[in-house]
Amino acid sequence: MKQRFLSIGECMVELAQIGEDTYRRGFAGDTFNTAWYARRLLPDDWDVGYLSAIGTDAVSAEMRAFMESAGVNTAALREIPDRSVGLYMISTDKGERSFSYWRGTSAARQLAEDEAWLDRHLADAGLVHFSGISLAILTPDHRHRLCDALNRARANGTTVSFDTNLRPRLWESTDTMKAGLLLGASAADIVLPSFDEETELFGDARPDDTIRRYTGQGAKTVVVKNGDAPLTAYSETAGRITLTPTPVDRITDTTAAGDSFAAALLARLAQGDTLEQAADTAMALAGQVIQFHGALVPQIFEEGVTT
């Protein structure tokens, strides 16, 4: 595998609640969170980059600088004049989060505008990650353009991962969201759904229903996350496995639980772990992340908490 990890989507200004009336500003977004964690989990000889679009204003420049300071390559960031970056605010109640968004003029909505630009940046990536949010912010034509580009990259040896990550308010309708997730899965080798979301959207009774749907779209590996309940995964080489996560006593903020899970799973698979080993490491990291406020938790790595 070529030693380049490329994550695709939208990074935003994040206002994360750290007190009753206090918020901290940062930069985050589901697939960027995954890139941020992947940078810390992959060896130094791996390049970790982010593909998106930003504006030419001051906050866009600050976002680029933040990514670079985190070790994330920004060569695949397009600058679009008269656009900026989106903003979201997280409010938490007993560890559960709610979101408010301001993203109408987000440049990231145009990340799939240039087909040749997509092909150029995907060409040398060994591992690419995107999500349902990456697709939801795009126009229908651009969703297909992105997935077509991903399939061209796959044909040349790139491994593609897709986190379904439902945000119903971003989609035009429930039917469009269903179609979008199936489209995304059809462009991926690895699919990372959450069972509660799949139950709500598709009516799945068991994780095996979720696995069958996405393997039916061509996925070789499907990992069905299920909160603190057992995780169910399938791959063509490992078959079906079930793993029980270690209980977490203190849940502070579930933001980026799935994003960090994806980073650890993909990083370990890229380094030769079995699916069971990679999923175990991913659950352990997610269990640490949810004990802290905000999406990005550098203190975990500073304190050497993760495996």
PDB file of C-alpha atoms in Angstrom:
ATOM      1  CA  MET A   1       0.000   0.000   0.000  1.00  0.00           C
ATOM      2  CA  LYS A   2       1.251   3.492  -0.873  1.00  0.00           C
ATOM      3  CA  GLN A   3       1.998   5.260   2.386  1.00  0.00           C
ATOM      4  CA  ARG A   4      -0.373   8.186   1.998  1.00  0.00           C
ATOM      5  CA  PHE A   5      -3.624   8.585   3.933  1.00  0.00           C
ATOM      6  CA  LEU A   6      -6.054  11.127   2.485  1.00  0.00           C
ATOM      7  CA  SER A   7      -9.275  12.140   4.223  1.00  0.00           C
ATOM      8  CA  ILE A   8     -12.049  13.960   2.326  1.00  0.00           C
ATOM      9  CA  GLY A   9     -14.767  16.254   3.623  1.00  0.00           C
ATOM     10  CA  GLU A  10     -15.426  19.459   5.505  1.00  0.00           C
ATOM     11  CA  CYS A  11     -13.473  20.942   8.382  1.00  0.00           C
ATOM     12  CA  MET A  12     -15.335  23.650  10.294  1.00  0.00           C
ATOM     13  CA  VAL A  13     -14.878  26.130  13.098  1.00  0.00           C
ATOM     14  CA  GLU A  14     -15.953  24.256  16.227  1.00  0.00           C
ATOM     15  CA  LEU A  15     -17.438  25.867  19.318  1.00  0.00           C
ATOM     16  CA  ALA A  16     -17.339  23.133  21.956  1.00  0.00           C
ATOM     17  CA  GLN A  17     -19.093  23.509  25.296  1.00  0.00           C
ATOM     18  CA  ILE A  18     -16.687  23.284  28.236  1.00  0.00           C
ATOM     19  CA  GLY A  19     -18.929  24.849  30.879  1.00  0.00           C
ATOM     20  CA  GLU A  20     -22.510  25.895  31.397  1.00  0.00           C
ATOM     21  CA  ASP A  21     -22.034  29.132  29.442  1.00  0.00           C
ATOM     22  CA  THR A  22     -18.510  28.657  28.108  1.00  0.00           C
ATOM     23  CA  TYR A  23     -17.387  27.469  24.685  1.00  0.00           C
ATOM     24  CA  ARG A  24     -13.914  26.846  23.264  1.00  0.00           C
ATOM     25  CA  ARG A  25     -13.101  27.610  19.630  1.00  0.00           C
ATOM     26  CA  GLY A  26     -11.289  25.053  17.565  1.00  0.00           C
ATOM     27  CA  PHE A  27     -11.331  23.422  14.145  1.00  0.00           C
ATOM     28  CA  ALA A  28     -12.939  20.040  13.562  1.00  0.00           C
ATOM     29  CA  GLY A  29     -15.214  17.998  11.350  1.00  0.00           C
ATOM     30  CA  ASP A  30     -15.793  14.274  11.088  1.00  0.00           C
ATOM     31  CA  THR A  31     -13.284  13.334   8.397  1.00  0.00           C
ATOM     32  CA  PHE A  32     -10.747  15.921   9.525  1.00  0.00           C
ATOM     33  CA  ASN A  33     -10.974  14.450  13.030  1.00  0.00           C
ATOM     34  CA  THR A  34     -10.118  11.088  11.510  1.00  0.00           C
ATOM     35  CA  ALA A  35      -7.111  12.604   9.724  1.00  0.00           C
ATOM     36  CA  TRP A  36      -5.975  14.282  12.952  1.00  0.00           C
ATOM     37  CA  TYR A  37      -6.063  11.001  14.876  1.00  0.00           C
ATOM     38  CA  ALA A  38      -4.559   9.059  11.975  1.00  0.00           C
ATOM     39  CA  ARG A  39      -1.576  11.420  11.957  1.00  0.00           C
ATOM     40  CA  ARG A  40      -0.896  10.433  15.561  1.00  0.00           C
ATOM     41  CA  LEU A  41      -1.399   6.730  14.967  1.00  0.00           C
ATOM     42  CA  LEU A  42       0.477   6.174  11.706  1.00  0.00           C
ATOM     43  CA  PRO A  43       4.290   6.039  11.483  1.00  0.00           C
ATOM     44  CA  ASP A  44       6.190   9.181  10.543  1.00  0.00           C
ATOM     45  CA  ASP A  45       6.921   7.886   7.052  1.00  0.00           C
ATOM     46  CA  TRP A  46       3.196   8.041   6.240  1.00  0.00           C
ATOM     47  CA  ASP A  47       1.844  11.243   4.730  1.00  0.00           C
ATOM     48  CA  VAL A  48      -1.562  12.226   6.120  1.00  0.00           C
ATOM     49  CA  GLY A  49      -3.488  14.793   4.094  1.00  0.00           C
ATOM     50  CA  TYR A  50      -6.880  16.446   3.910  1.00  0.00           C
ATOM     51  CA  LEU A  51      -8.844  17.088   0.722  1.00  0.00           C
ATOM     52  CA  SER A  52     -11.396  19.881   0.909  1.00  0.00           C
ATOM     53  CA  ALA A  53     -12.011  23.493  -0.046  1.00  0.00           C
ATOM     54  CA  ILE A  54     -11.620  26.644   2.042  1.00  0.00           C
ATOM     55  CA  GLY A  55     -12.022  30.356   1.442  1.00  0.00           C
ATOM     56  CA  THR A  56      -9.421  33.095   1.135  1.00  0.00           C
ATOM     57  CA  ASP A  57     -10.397  34.912   4.338  1.00  0.00           C
ATOM     58  CA  ALA A  58      -8.554  35.069   7.645  1.00  0.00           C
ATOM     59  CA  VAL A  59     -10.345  32.189   9.359  1.00  0.00           C
ATOM     60  CA  SER A  60      -9.679  29.930   6.359  1.00  0.00           C
ATOM     61  CA  ALA A  61      -5.976  30.793   6.613  1.00  0.00           C
ATOM     62  CA  GLU A  62      -6.087  30.015  10.332  1.00  0.00           C
ATOM     63  CA  MET A  63      -7.693  26.640   9.573  1.00  0.00           C
ATOM     64  CA  ARG A  64      -4.963  25.768   7.084  1.00  0.00           C
ATOM     65  CA  ALA A  65      -2.293  26.774   9.598  1.00  0.00           C
ATOM     66  CA  PHE A  66      -3.976  24.662  12.284  1.00  0.00           C
ATOM     67  CA  MET A  67      -3.995  21.601  10.032  1.00  0.00           C
ATOM     68  CA  GLU A  68      -0.353  22.068   9.174  1.00  0.00           C
ATOM     69  CA  SER A  69       0.580  22.505  12.832  1.00  0.00           C
ATOM     70  CA  ALA A  70      -1.110  19.158  13.485  1.00  0.00           C
ATOM     71  CA  GLY A  71       1.040  17.506  10.827  1.00  0.00           C
ATOM     72  CA  VAL A  72      -1.745  17.222   8.256  1.00  0.00           C
ATOM     73  CA  ASN A  73      -0.704  17.923   4.653  1.00  0.00           C
ATOM     74  CA  THR A  74      -2.827  20.713   3.120  1.00  0.00           C
ATOM     75  CA  ALA A  75      -1.731  20.377  -0.516  1.00  0.00           C
ATOM     76  CA  ALA A  76      -5.231  19.079  -1.369  1.00  0.00           C
ATOM     77  CA  LEU A  77      -7.019  22.151   0.016  1.00  0.00           C
ATOM     78  CA  ARG A  78      -8.512  24.288  -2.767  1.00  0.00           C
ATOM     79  CA  GLU A  79      -9.004  27.998  -2.086  1.00  0.00           C
ATOM     80  CA  ILE A  80     -12.258  29.458  -3.401  1.00  0.00           C
ATOM     81  CA  PRO A  81     -12.677  33.259  -3.375  1.00  0.00           C
ATOM     82  CA  ASP A  82     -15.804  34.760  -1.789  1.00  0.00           C
ATOM     83  CA  ARG A  83     -16.322  31.615   0.291  1.00  0.00           C
ATOM     84  CA  SER A  84     -15.392  30.804   3.867  1.00  0.00           C
ATOM     85  CA  VAL A  85     -15.573  27.829   6.205  1.00  0.00           C
ATOM     86  CA  GLY A  86     -18.593  26.569   8.114  1.00  0.00           C
ATOM     87  CA  LEU A  87     -19.155  26.825  11.851  1.00  0.00           C
ATOM     88  CA  TYR A  88     -20.855  24.485  14.286  1.00  0.00           C
ATOM     89  CA  MET A  89     -21.613  24.570  17.991  1.00  0.00           C
ATOM     90  CA  ILE A  90     -21.779  21.502  20.231  1.00  0.00           C
ATOM     91  CA  SER A  91     -23.991  21.472  23.308  1.00  0.00           C
ATOM     92  CA  THR A  92     -23.772  18.465  25.619  1.00  0.00           C
ATOM     93  CA  ASP A  93     -26.158  16.945  28.148  1.00  0.00           C
ATOM     94  CA  LYS A  94     -24.887  13.962  30.164  1.00  0.00           C
ATOM     95  CA  GLY A  95     -22.335  13.241  27.472  1.00  0.00           C
ATOM     96  CA  GLU A  96     -24.821  13.313  24.607  1.00  0.00           C
ATOM     97  CA  ARG A  97     -24.333  16.018  22.021  1.00  0.00           C
ATOM     98  CA  SER A  98     -26.550  18.277  19.970  1.00  0.00           C
ATOM     99  CA  PHE A  99     -25.344  20.419  17.072  1.00  0.00           C
ATOM    100  CA  SER A 100     -26.164  23.828  15.632  1.00  0.00           C
ATOM    101  CA  TYR A 101     -24.691  24.636  12.208  1.00  0.00           C
ATOM    102  CA  TRP A 102     -23.845  27.708  10.126  1.00  0.00           C
ATOM    103  CA  ARG A 103     -22.458  26.423   6.835  1.00  0.00           C
ATOM    104  CA  GLY A 104     -24.434  28.072   4.002  1.00  0.00           C
ATOM    105  CA  THR A 105     -21.365  29.689   2.389  1.00  0.00           C
ATOM    106  CA  SER A 106     -18.930  26.870   3.157  1.00  0.00           C
ATOM    107  CA  ALA A 107     -16.312  26.435   0.428  1.00  0.00           C
ATOM    108  CA  ALA A 108     -16.225  22.687   1.158  1.00  0.00           C
ATOM    109  CA  ARG A 109     -19.531  22.318  -0.671  1.00  0.00           C
ATOM    110  CA  GLN A 110     -17.484  22.765  -3.864  1.00  0.00           C
ATOM    111  CA  LEU A 111     -14.750  20.226  -3.061  1.00  0.00           C
ATOM    112  CA  ALA A 112     -15.827  17.953  -5.949  1.00  0.00           C
ATOM    113  CA  GLU A 113     -16.211  20.727  -8.503  1.00  0.00           C
ATOM    114  CA  ASP A 114     -13.008  19.949 -10.433  1.00  0.00           C
ATOM    115  CA  GLU A 115     -12.789  16.348 -11.676  1.00  0.00           C
ATOM    116  CA  ALA A 116      -9.168  16.598 -12.807  1.00  0.00           C
ATOM    117  CA  TRP A 117      -8.158  18.071  -9.439  1.00  0.00           C
ATOM    118  CA  LEU A 118      -9.827  15.143  -7.638  1.00  0.00           C
ATOM    119  CA  ASP A 119      -8.067  12.592  -9.821  1.00  0.00           C
ATOM    120  CA  ARG A 120      -4.701  14.271  -9.317  1.00  0.00           C
ATOM    121  CA  HIS A 121      -4.881  14.214  -5.527  1.00  0.00           C
ATOM    122  CA  LEU A 122      -6.402  10.739  -5.261  1.00  0.00           C
ATOM    123  CA  ALA A 123      -3.875   9.191  -7.615  1.00  0.00           C
ATOM    124  CA  ASP A 124      -1.050   8.705  -5.120  1.00  0.00           C
ATOM    125  CA  ALA A 125      -3.129   7.886  -2.035  1.00  0.00           C
ATOM    126  CA  GLY A 126      -2.896   4.374  -0.638  1.00  0.00           C
ATOM    127  CA  LEU A 127      -5.786   4.859   1.775  1.00  0.00           C
ATOM    128  CA  VAL A 128      -8.696   7.319   1.386  1.00  0.00           C
ATOM    129  CA  HIS A 129     -11.464   8.033   3.888  1.00  0.00           C
ATOM    130  CA  PHE A 130     -14.752   9.888   3.397  1.00  0.00           C
ATOM    131  CA  SER A 131     -18.186   9.951   5.016  1.00  0.00           C
ATOM    132  CA  GLY A 132     -21.902  10.435   4.593  1.00  0.00           C
ATOM    133  CA  ILE A 133     -21.360  14.054   5.581  1.00  0.00           C
ATOM    134  CA  SER A 134     -18.756  14.425   2.817  1.00  0.00           C
ATOM    135  CA  LEU A 135     -21.497  13.442   0.363  1.00  0.00           C
ATOM    136  CA  ALA A 136     -24.413  15.233   2.033  1.00  0.00           C
ATOM    137  CA  ILE A 137     -22.877  18.709   1.678  1.00  0.00           C
ATOM    138  CA  LEU A 138     -22.454  18.250  -2.094  1.00  0.00           C
ATOM    139  CA  THR A 139     -24.930  18.688  -4.913  1.00  0.00           C
ATOM    140  CA  PRO A 140     -26.270  15.415  -6.380  1.00  0.00           C
ATOM    141  CA  ASP A 141     -24.026  15.764  -9.452  1.00  0.00           C
ATOM    142  CA  HIS A 142     -20.959  16.363  -7.320  1.00  0.00           C
ATOM    143  CA  ARG A 143     -21.741  13.324  -5.152  1.00  0.00           C
ATOM    144  CA  HIS A 144     -21.537  11.155  -8.226  1.00  0.00           C
ATOM    145  CA  ARG A 145     -18.418  12.982  -9.411  1.00  0.00           C
ATOM    146  CA  LEU A 146     -16.645  12.287  -6.131  1.00  0.00           C
ATOM    147  CA  CYS A 147     -17.681   8.621  -6.063  1.00  0.00           C
ATOM    148  CA  ASP A 148     -16.661   8.166  -9.690  1.00  0.00           C
ATOM    149  CA  ALA A 149     -13.231   9.598  -8.855  1.00  0.00           C
ATOM    150  CA  LEU A 150     -12.942   7.275  -5.848  1.00  0.00           C
ATOM    151  CA  ASN A 151     -13.767   4.283  -8.021  1.00  0.00           C
ATOM    152  CA  ARG A 152     -11.098   5.312 -10.521  1.00  0.00           C
ATOM    153  CA  ALA A 153      -8.598   5.500  -7.662  1.00  0.00           C
ATOM    154  CA  ARG A 154      -9.699   2.071  -6.409  1.00  0.00           C
ATOM    155  CA  ALA A 155      -9.121   0.628  -9.849  1.00  0.00           C
ATOM    156  CA  ASN A 156      -5.508   1.836  -9.518  1.00  0.00           C
ATOM    157  CA  GLY A 157      -4.966   0.228  -6.113  1.00  0.00           C
ATOM    158  CA  THR A 158      -6.277   2.762  -3.579  1.00  0.00           C
ATOM    159  CA  THR A 159      -8.223   1.390  -0.601  1.00  0.00           C
ATOM    160  CA  VAL A 160     -11.290   3.510   0.210  1.00  0.00           C
ATOM    161  CA  SER A 161     -13.084   3.712   3.561  1.00  0.00           C
ATOM    162  CA  PHE A 162     -16.594   5.132   4.019  1.00  0.00           C
ATOM    163  CA  ASP A 163     -18.138   6.107   7.381  1.00  0.00           C
ATOM    164  CA  THR A 164     -21.905   6.370   6.817  1.00  0.00           C
ATOM    165  CA  ASN A 165     -22.218   9.040   9.564  1.00  0.00           C
ATOM    166  CA  LEU A 166     -25.845  10.156   9.191  1.00  0.00           C
ATOM    167  CA  ARG A 167     -26.841  13.815   9.434  1.00  0.00           C
ATOM    168  CA  PRO A 168     -30.474  13.813   8.173  1.00  0.00           C
ATOM    169  CA  ARG A 169     -30.752  17.618   8.116  1.00  0.00           C
ATOM    170  CA  LEU A 170     -28.020  17.834   5.486  1.00  0.00           C
ATOM    171  CA  TRP A 171     -29.880  15.665   2.975  1.00  0.00           C
ATOM    172  CA  GLU A 172     -32.728  16.720   0.716  1.00  0.00           C
ATOM    173  CA  SER A 173     -34.948  13.837   1.843  1.00  0.00           C
ATOM    174  CA  THR A 174     -34.838  10.457   3.548  1.00  0.00           C
ATOM    175  CA  ASP A 175     -34.895   8.674   0.201  1.00  0.00           C
ATOM    176  CA  THR A 176     -32.013  10.815  -1.048  1.00  0.00           C
ATOM    177  CA  MET A 177     -30.052  10.003   2.100  1.00  0.00           C
ATOM    178  CA  LYS A 178     -30.605   6.264   1.606  1.00  0.00           C
ATOM    179  CA  ALA A 179     -29.510   6.519  -2.010  1.00  0.00           C
ATOM    180  CA  GLY A 180     -26.493   8.611  -1.013  1.00  0.00           C
ATOM    181  CA  LEU A 181     -25.286   6.063   1.528  1.00  0.00           C
ATOM    182  CA  LEU A 182     -25.608   3.242  -0.976  1.00  0.00           C
ATOM    183  CA  LEU A 183     -23.730   5.356  -3.514  1.00  0.00           C
ATOM    184  CA  GLY A 184     -20.947   5.992  -1.007  1.00  0.00           C
ATOM    185  CA  ALA A 185     -20.732   2.310  -0.095  1.00  0.00           C
ATOM    186  CA  SER A 186     -20.475   1.387  -3.775  1.00  0.00           C
ATOM    187  CA  ALA A 187     -17.271   3.458  -3.945  1.00  0.00           C
ATOM    188  CA  ALA A 188     -15.696   1.889  -0.842  1.00  0.00           C
ATOM    189  CA  ASP A 189     -13.777  -1.214   0.204  1.00  0.00           C
ATOM    190  CA  ILE A 190     -14.419  -0.623   3.920  1.00  0.00           C
ATOM    191  CA  VAL A 191     -17.762   0.620   5.304  1.00  0.00           C
ATOM    192  CA  LEU A 192     -18.164   1.824   8.906  1.00  0.00           C
ATOM    193  CA  PRO A 193     -21.869   2.167   9.831  1.00  0.00           C
ATOM    194  CA  SER A 194     -23.463   2.696  13.255  1.00  0.00           C
ATOM    195  CA  PHE A 195     -26.187   0.201  14.065  1.00  0.00           C
ATOM    196  CA  ASP A 196     -28.577   2.661  15.739  1.00  0.00           C
ATOM    197  CA  GLU A 197     -28.501   4.891  12.655  1.00  0.00           C
ATOM    198  CA  GLU A 198     -28.969   1.953  10.299  1.00  0.00           C
ATOM    199  CA  THR A 199     -31.935   0.738  12.338  1.00  0.00           C
ATOM    200  CA  GLU A 200     -33.551   4.165  12.213  1.00  0.00           C
ATOM    201  CA  LEU A 201     -32.976   4.673   8.485  1.00  0.00           C
ATOM    202  CA  PHE A 202     -33.269   1.194   7.011  1.00  0.00           C
ATOM    203  CA  GLY A 203     -35.118  -0.699   9.759  1.00  0.00           C
ATOM    204  CA  ASP A 204     -32.298  -3.162  10.395  1.00  0.00           C
ATOM    205  CA  ALA A 205     -33.173  -5.716  13.069  1.00  0.00           C
ATOM    206  CA  ARG A 206     -29.630  -7.070  13.488  1.00  0.00           C
ATOM    207  CA  PRO A 207     -26.101  -5.963  12.593  1.00  0.00           C
ATOM    208  CA  ASP A 208     -26.029  -8.806  10.084  1.00  0.00           C
ATOM    209  CA  ASP A 209     -28.703  -6.950   8.116  1.00  0.00           C
ATOM    210  CA  THR A 210     -26.375  -3.955   7.914  1.00  0.00           C
ATOM    211  CA  ILE A 211     -23.454  -6.113   6.851  1.00  0.00           C
ATOM    212  CA  ARG A 212     -25.480  -7.768   4.090  1.00  0.00           C
ATOM    213  CA  ARG A 213     -26.601  -4.421   2.675  1.00  0.00           C
ATOM    214  CA  TYR A 214     -23.103  -2.985   2.372  1.00  0.00           C
ATOM    215  CA  THR A 215     -21.366  -6.146   1.206  1.00  0.00           C
ATOM    216  CA  GLY A 216     -24.123  -6.215  -1.403  1.00  0.00           C
ATOM    217  CA  GLN A 217     -22.816  -2.828  -2.565  1.00  0.00           C
ATOM    218  CA  GLY A 218     -19.356  -4.314  -2.982  1.00  0.00           C
ATOM    219  CA  ALA A 219     -17.670  -3.616   0.368  1.00  0.00           C
ATOM    220  CA  LYS A 220     -15.032  -6.155   1.361  1.00  0.00           C
ATOM    221  CA  THR A 221     -15.071  -5.158   5.037  1.00  0.00           C
ATOM    222  CA  VAL A 222     -17.988  -3.853   7.127  1.00  0.00           C
ATOM    223  CA  VAL A 223     -17.590  -2.849  10.789  1.00  0.00           C
ATOM    224  CA  VAL A 224     -20.898  -2.148  12.550  1.00  0.00           C
ATOM    225  CA  LYS A 225     -20.376   0.089  15.577  1.00  0.00           C
ATOM    226  CA  ASN A 226     -22.966  -0.224  18.319  1.00  0.00           C
ATOM    227  CA  GLY A 227     -22.103   2.092  21.215  1.00  0.00           C
ATOM    228  CA  ASP A 228     -21.372   0.127  24.361  1.00  0.00           C
ATOM    229  CA  ALA A 229     -23.023  -2.999  22.910  1.00  0.00           C
ATOM    230  CA  PRO A 230     -20.971  -5.630  21.065  1.00  0.00           C
ATOM    231  CA  LEU A 231     -19.402  -4.600  17.773  1.00  0.00           C
ATOM    232  CA  THR A 232     -20.052  -6.843  14.765  1.00  0.00           C
ATOM    233  CA  ALA A 233     -17.649  -6.920  11.839  1.00  0.00           C
ATOM    234  CA  TYR A 234     -17.138  -8.888   8.673  1.00  0.00           C
ATOM    235  CA  SER A 235     -14.376  -9.161   6.104  1.00  0.00           C
ATOM    236  CA  GLU A 236     -13.726 -11.541   3.269  1.00  0.00           C
ATOM    237  CA  THR A 237     -10.621 -12.824   5.044  1.00  0.00           C
ATOM    238  CA  ALA A 238     -11.735 -12.795   8.713  1.00  0.00           C
ATOM    239  CA  GLY A 239     -15.377 -13.749   8.267  1.00  0.00           C
ATOM    240  CA  ARG A 240     -17.827 -12.545  10.917  1.00  0.00           C
ATOM    241  CA  ILE A 241     -16.490 -11.475  14.323  1.00  0.00           C
ATOM    242  CA  THR A 242     -18.076  -9.976  17.444  1.00  0.00           C
ATOM    243  CA  LEU A 243     -16.197  -7.890  20.019  1.00  0.00           C
ATOM    244  CA  THR A 244     -17.384  -6.378  23.291  1.00  0.00           C
ATOM    245  CA  PRO A 245     -15.985  -2.933  24.190  1.00  0.00           C
ATOM    246  CA  THR A 246     -14.532  -2.251  27.623  1.00  0.00           C
ATOM    247  CA  PRO A 247     -17.087  -0.293  29.699  1.00  0.00           C
ATOM    248  CA  VAL A 248     -16.362   3.423  30.170  1.00  0.00           C
ATOM    249  CA  ASP A 249     -17.174   4.859  33.581  1.00  0.00           C
ATOM    250  CA  ARG A 250     -17.094   8.540  32.672  1.00  0.00           C
ATOM    251  CA  ILE A 251     -18.727   9.678  29.436  1.00  0.00           C
ATOM    252  CA  THR A 252     -18.102  13.403  29.025  1.00  0.00           C
ATOM    253  CA  ASP A 253     -18.632  14.058  25.308  1.00  0.00           C
ATOM    254  CA  THR A 254     -19.224  11.516  22.533  1.00  0.00           C
ATOM    255  CA  THR A 255     -18.013  13.903  19.818  1.00  0.00           C
ATOM    256  CA  ALA A 256     -15.477  12.187  17.511  1.00  0.00           C
ATOM    257  CA  ALA A 257     -15.992   8.726  19.009  1.00  0.00           C
ATOM    258  CA  GLY A 258     -16.656   7.302  15.558  1.00  0.00           C
ATOM    259  CA  ASP A 259     -14.033   9.505  13.904  1.00  0.00           C
ATOM    260  CA  SER A 260     -11.259   8.343  16.230  1.00  0.00           C
ATOM    261  CA  PHE A 261     -12.508   4.761  15.895  1.00  0.00           C
ATOM    262  CA  ALA A 262     -12.124   5.014  12.105  1.00  0.00           C
ATOM    263  CA  ALA A 263      -8.613   6.443  12.422  1.00  0.00           C
ATOM    264  CA  ALA A 264      -7.399   3.675  14.710  1.00  0.00           C
ATOM    265  CA  LEU A 265      -9.065   0.908  12.720  1.00  0.00           C
ATOM    266  CA  LEU A 266      -7.637   2.115   9.406  1.00  0.00           C
ATOM    267  CA  ALA A 267      -4.187   2.855  10.831  1.00  0.00           C
ATOM    268  CA  ARG A 268      -3.888  -0.629  12.324  1.00  0.00           C
ATOM    269  CA  LEU A 269      -5.222  -2.382   9.220  1.00  0.00           C
ATOM    270  CA  ALA A 270      -2.747  -0.418   7.099  1.00  0.00           C
ATOM    271  CA  GLN A 271       0.062  -1.709   9.310  1.00  0.00           C
ATOM    272  CA  GLY A 272      -0.966  -5.336   8.996  1.00  0.00           C
ATOM    273  CA  ASP A 273      -3.199  -5.993  12.001  1.00  0.00           C
ATOM    274  CA  THR A 274      -6.044  -8.452  11.701  1.00  0.00           C
ATOM    275  CA  LEU A 275      -9.565  -7.044  11.666  1.00  0.00           C
ATOM    276  CA  GLU A 276     -10.066  -8.200  15.256  1.00  0.00           C
ATOM    277  CA  GLN A 277      -6.856  -6.546  16.458  1.00  0.00           C
ATOM    278  CA  ALA A 278      -7.622  -3.318  14.605  1.00  0.00           C
ATOM    279  CA  ALA A 279     -11.201  -3.142  15.912  1.00  0.00           C
ATOM    280  CA  ASP A 280      -9.997  -3.786  19.470  1.00  0.00           C
ATOM    281  CA  THR A 281      -7.535  -0.882  19.235  1.00  0.00           C
ATOM    282  CA  ALA A 282     -10.202   1.341  17.673  1.00  0.00           C
ATOM    283  CA  MET A 283     -12.701   0.662  20.466  1.00  0.00           C
ATOM    284  CA  ALA A 284     -10.033   1.402  23.084  1.00  0.00           C
ATOM    285  CA  LEU A 285      -9.198   4.777  21.530  1.00  0.00           C
ATOM    286  CA  ALA A 286     -12.857   5.779  21.142  1.00  0.00           C
ATOM    287  CA  GLY A 287     -13.410   4.839  24.787  1.00  0.00           C
ATOM    288  CA  GLN A 288     -10.696   7.305  25.802  1.00  0.00           C
ATOM    289  CA  VAL A 289     -11.865  10.106  23.503  1.00  0.00           C
ATOM    290  CA  ILE A 290     -15.392  10.197  24.954  1.00  0.00           C
ATOM    291  CA  GLN A 291     -14.007  10.945  28.410  1.00  0.00           C
ATOM    292  CA  PHE A 292     -12.909  14.432  27.309  1.00  0.00           C
ATOM    293  CA  HIS A 293     -14.581  17.536  25.895  1.00  0.00           C
ATOM    294  CA  GLY A 294     -14.319  18.318  22.196  1.00  0.00           C
ATOM    295  CA  ALA A 295     -13.455  16.380  19.066  1.00  0.00           C
ATOM    296  CA  LEU A 296      -9.646  16.454  19.250  1.00  0.00           C
ATOM    297  CA  VAL A 297      -8.010  15.222  22.447  1.00  0.00           C
ATOM    298  CA  PRO A 298      -4.222  15.694  22.376  1.00  0.00           C
ATOM    299  CA  GLN A 299      -3.853  14.933  26.088  1.00  0.00           C
ATOM    300  CA  ILE A 300      -4.622  11.271  25.422  1.00  0.00           C
ATOM    301  CA  PHE A 301      -1.406  10.974  23.448  1.00  0.00           C
ATOM    302  CA  GLU A 302       0.566  13.244  25.737  1.00  0.00           C
ATOM    303  CA  GLU A 303      -0.345  11.079  28.700  1.00  0.00           C
ATOM    304  CA  GLY A 304       0.258   7.840  26.808  1.00  0.00           C
ATOM    305  CA  VAL A 305      -3.219   6.539  27.514  1.00  0.00           C
ATOM    306  CA  THR A 306      -3.897   4.828  24.184  1.00  0.00           C
ATOM    307  CA  THR A 307      -2.651   1.436  23.100  1.00  0.00           C
TER     308      THR A 307
END
